[in-house]
Short mmCIF file of C-alpha atoms in Angstrom, two decimals:
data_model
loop_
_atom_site.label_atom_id
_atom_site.label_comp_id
_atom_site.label_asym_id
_atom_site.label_seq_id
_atom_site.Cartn_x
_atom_site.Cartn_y
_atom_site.Cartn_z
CA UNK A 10 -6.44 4.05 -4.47
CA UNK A 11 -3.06 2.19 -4.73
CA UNK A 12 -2.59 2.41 -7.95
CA UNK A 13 -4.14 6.31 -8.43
CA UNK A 14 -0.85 6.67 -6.30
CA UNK A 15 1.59 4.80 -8.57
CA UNK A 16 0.14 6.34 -11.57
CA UNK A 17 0.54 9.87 -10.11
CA UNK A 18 4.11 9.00 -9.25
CA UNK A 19 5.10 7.40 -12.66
CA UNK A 20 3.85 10.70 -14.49
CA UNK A 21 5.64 12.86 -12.09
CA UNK A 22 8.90 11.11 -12.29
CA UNK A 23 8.63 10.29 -16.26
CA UNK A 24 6.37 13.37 -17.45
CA UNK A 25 8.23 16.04 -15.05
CA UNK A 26 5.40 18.73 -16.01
CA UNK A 27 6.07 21.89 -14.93
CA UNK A 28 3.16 24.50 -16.16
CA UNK A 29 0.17 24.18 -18.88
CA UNK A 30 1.65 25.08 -22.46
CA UNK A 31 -0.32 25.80 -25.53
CA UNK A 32 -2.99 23.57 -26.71
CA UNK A 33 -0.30 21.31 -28.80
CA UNK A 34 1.41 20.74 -25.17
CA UNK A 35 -1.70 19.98 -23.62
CA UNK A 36 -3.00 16.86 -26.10
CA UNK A 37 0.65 15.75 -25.56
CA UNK A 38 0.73 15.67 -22.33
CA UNK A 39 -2.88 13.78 -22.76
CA UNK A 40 -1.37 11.13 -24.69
CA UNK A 41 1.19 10.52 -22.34
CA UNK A 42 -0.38 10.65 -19.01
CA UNK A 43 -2.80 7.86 -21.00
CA UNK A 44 0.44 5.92 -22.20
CA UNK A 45 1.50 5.53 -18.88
CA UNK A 46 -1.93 4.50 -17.30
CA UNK A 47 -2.49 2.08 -20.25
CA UNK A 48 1.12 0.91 -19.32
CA UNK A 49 0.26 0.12 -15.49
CA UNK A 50 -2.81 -1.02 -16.23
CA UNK A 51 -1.53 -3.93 -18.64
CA UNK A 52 1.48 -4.51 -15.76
CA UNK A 53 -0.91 -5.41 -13.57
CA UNK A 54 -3.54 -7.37 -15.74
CA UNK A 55 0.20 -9.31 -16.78
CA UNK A 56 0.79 -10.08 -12.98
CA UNK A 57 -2.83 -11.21 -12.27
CA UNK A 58 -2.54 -13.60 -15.21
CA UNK A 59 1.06 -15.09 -13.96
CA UNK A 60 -0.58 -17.24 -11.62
CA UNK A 61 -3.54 -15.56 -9.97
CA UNK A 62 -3.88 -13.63 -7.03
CA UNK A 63 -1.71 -15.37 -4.32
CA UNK A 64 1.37 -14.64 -6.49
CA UNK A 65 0.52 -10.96 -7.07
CA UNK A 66 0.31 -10.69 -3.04
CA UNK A 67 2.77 -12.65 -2.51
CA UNK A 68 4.91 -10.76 -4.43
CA UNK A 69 3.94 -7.26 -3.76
CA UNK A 70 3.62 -7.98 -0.12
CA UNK A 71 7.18 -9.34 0.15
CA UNK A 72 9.11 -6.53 -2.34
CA UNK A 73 7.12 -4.14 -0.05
CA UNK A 74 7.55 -5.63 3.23
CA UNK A 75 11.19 -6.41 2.77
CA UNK A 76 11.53 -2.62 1.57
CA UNK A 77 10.08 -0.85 4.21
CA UNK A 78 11.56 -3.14 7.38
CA UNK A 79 15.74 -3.61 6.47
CA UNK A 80 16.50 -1.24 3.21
CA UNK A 81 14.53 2.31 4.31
CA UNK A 82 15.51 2.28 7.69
CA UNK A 83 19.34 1.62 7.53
CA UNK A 84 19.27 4.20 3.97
CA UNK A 85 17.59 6.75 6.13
CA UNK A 86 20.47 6.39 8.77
CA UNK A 87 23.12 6.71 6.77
CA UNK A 88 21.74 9.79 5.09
CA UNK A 89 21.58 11.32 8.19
CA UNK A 90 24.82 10.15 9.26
CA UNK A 91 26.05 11.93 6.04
CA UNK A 92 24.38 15.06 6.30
CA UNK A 93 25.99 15.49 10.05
CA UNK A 94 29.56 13.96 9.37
CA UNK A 95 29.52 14.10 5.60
CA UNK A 96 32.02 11.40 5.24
CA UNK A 97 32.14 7.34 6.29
CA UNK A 98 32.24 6.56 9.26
CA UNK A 99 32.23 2.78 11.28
CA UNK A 100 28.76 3.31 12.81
CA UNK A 101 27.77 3.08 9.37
CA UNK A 102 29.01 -0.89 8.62
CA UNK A 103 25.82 -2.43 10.49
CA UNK A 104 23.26 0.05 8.44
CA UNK A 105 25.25 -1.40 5.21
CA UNK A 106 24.79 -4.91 6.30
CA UNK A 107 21.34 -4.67 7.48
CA UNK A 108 20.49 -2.62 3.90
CA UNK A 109 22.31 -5.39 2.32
CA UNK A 110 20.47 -8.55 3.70
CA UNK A 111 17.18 -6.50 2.63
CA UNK A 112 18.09 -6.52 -0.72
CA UNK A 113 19.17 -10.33 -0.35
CA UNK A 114 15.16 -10.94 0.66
CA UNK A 115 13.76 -8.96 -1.44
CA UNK A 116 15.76 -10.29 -4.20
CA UNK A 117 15.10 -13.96 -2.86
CA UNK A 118 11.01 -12.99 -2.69
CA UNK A 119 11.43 -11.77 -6.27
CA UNK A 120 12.76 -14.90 -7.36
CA UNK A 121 11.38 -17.67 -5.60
CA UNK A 122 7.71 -16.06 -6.32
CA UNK A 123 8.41 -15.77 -10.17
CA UNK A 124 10.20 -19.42 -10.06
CA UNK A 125 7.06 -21.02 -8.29
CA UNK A 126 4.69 -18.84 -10.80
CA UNK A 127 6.16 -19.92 -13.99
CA UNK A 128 6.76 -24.15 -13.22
#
């Protein structure tokens, strides 16, 4: 289910279909939408083969975690600090900081799960 998600997202971000062409368009879009599948599906056989399943969850689990708890929430309060104000303001500074010590652990999961996989 997870990854019928992903998949669907990649195509619609890389593909950016719009309507059904001719018959040429169609096999080419066919081709690419299996590209991209064959793609994700040989990322993730890659990550299960890095060092089994604890790393894949550990990994996942702690880009995705990190993600959704300090860099969404403080992003989603600046937009709508912008969209009222439209310019900087100081109520902004702790949003930036909190953002900015997500990307610190998400960065530090990243690493210290592909350090531990690899020695």
């Amino acid at each position: 289910v997870v990854f019928s998600s992903g998949r669907q997202i990649l195509e619609n971000a890389l593909l950016k279909v719009q309507q059904k062409g001719e018959d040429g368009d169609d096999i080419s879009l066919i081709l690419s939408r299996t590209a991209i599948t064959s793609g994700a599906v040989a990322t993730c056989y890659g990550l299960t083969k890095i060092g089994g399943f604890g790393v894949v969850a550990n990994l996942v689990g702690g880009v995705a975690q990190g993600t959704l708890a300090f860099i969404i929430p403080p992003a989603i309060a600046v937009a709508l600090s912008r969209r009222t104000s439209g310019e900087f303001e100081a109520d902004e500074i702790p949003q930036w900081l909190i953002g900015s010590f997500g990307v610190a652990v998400v960065s530090s999961v990243t690493y210290f799960t592909l350090a531990e996989s690899f020695t």
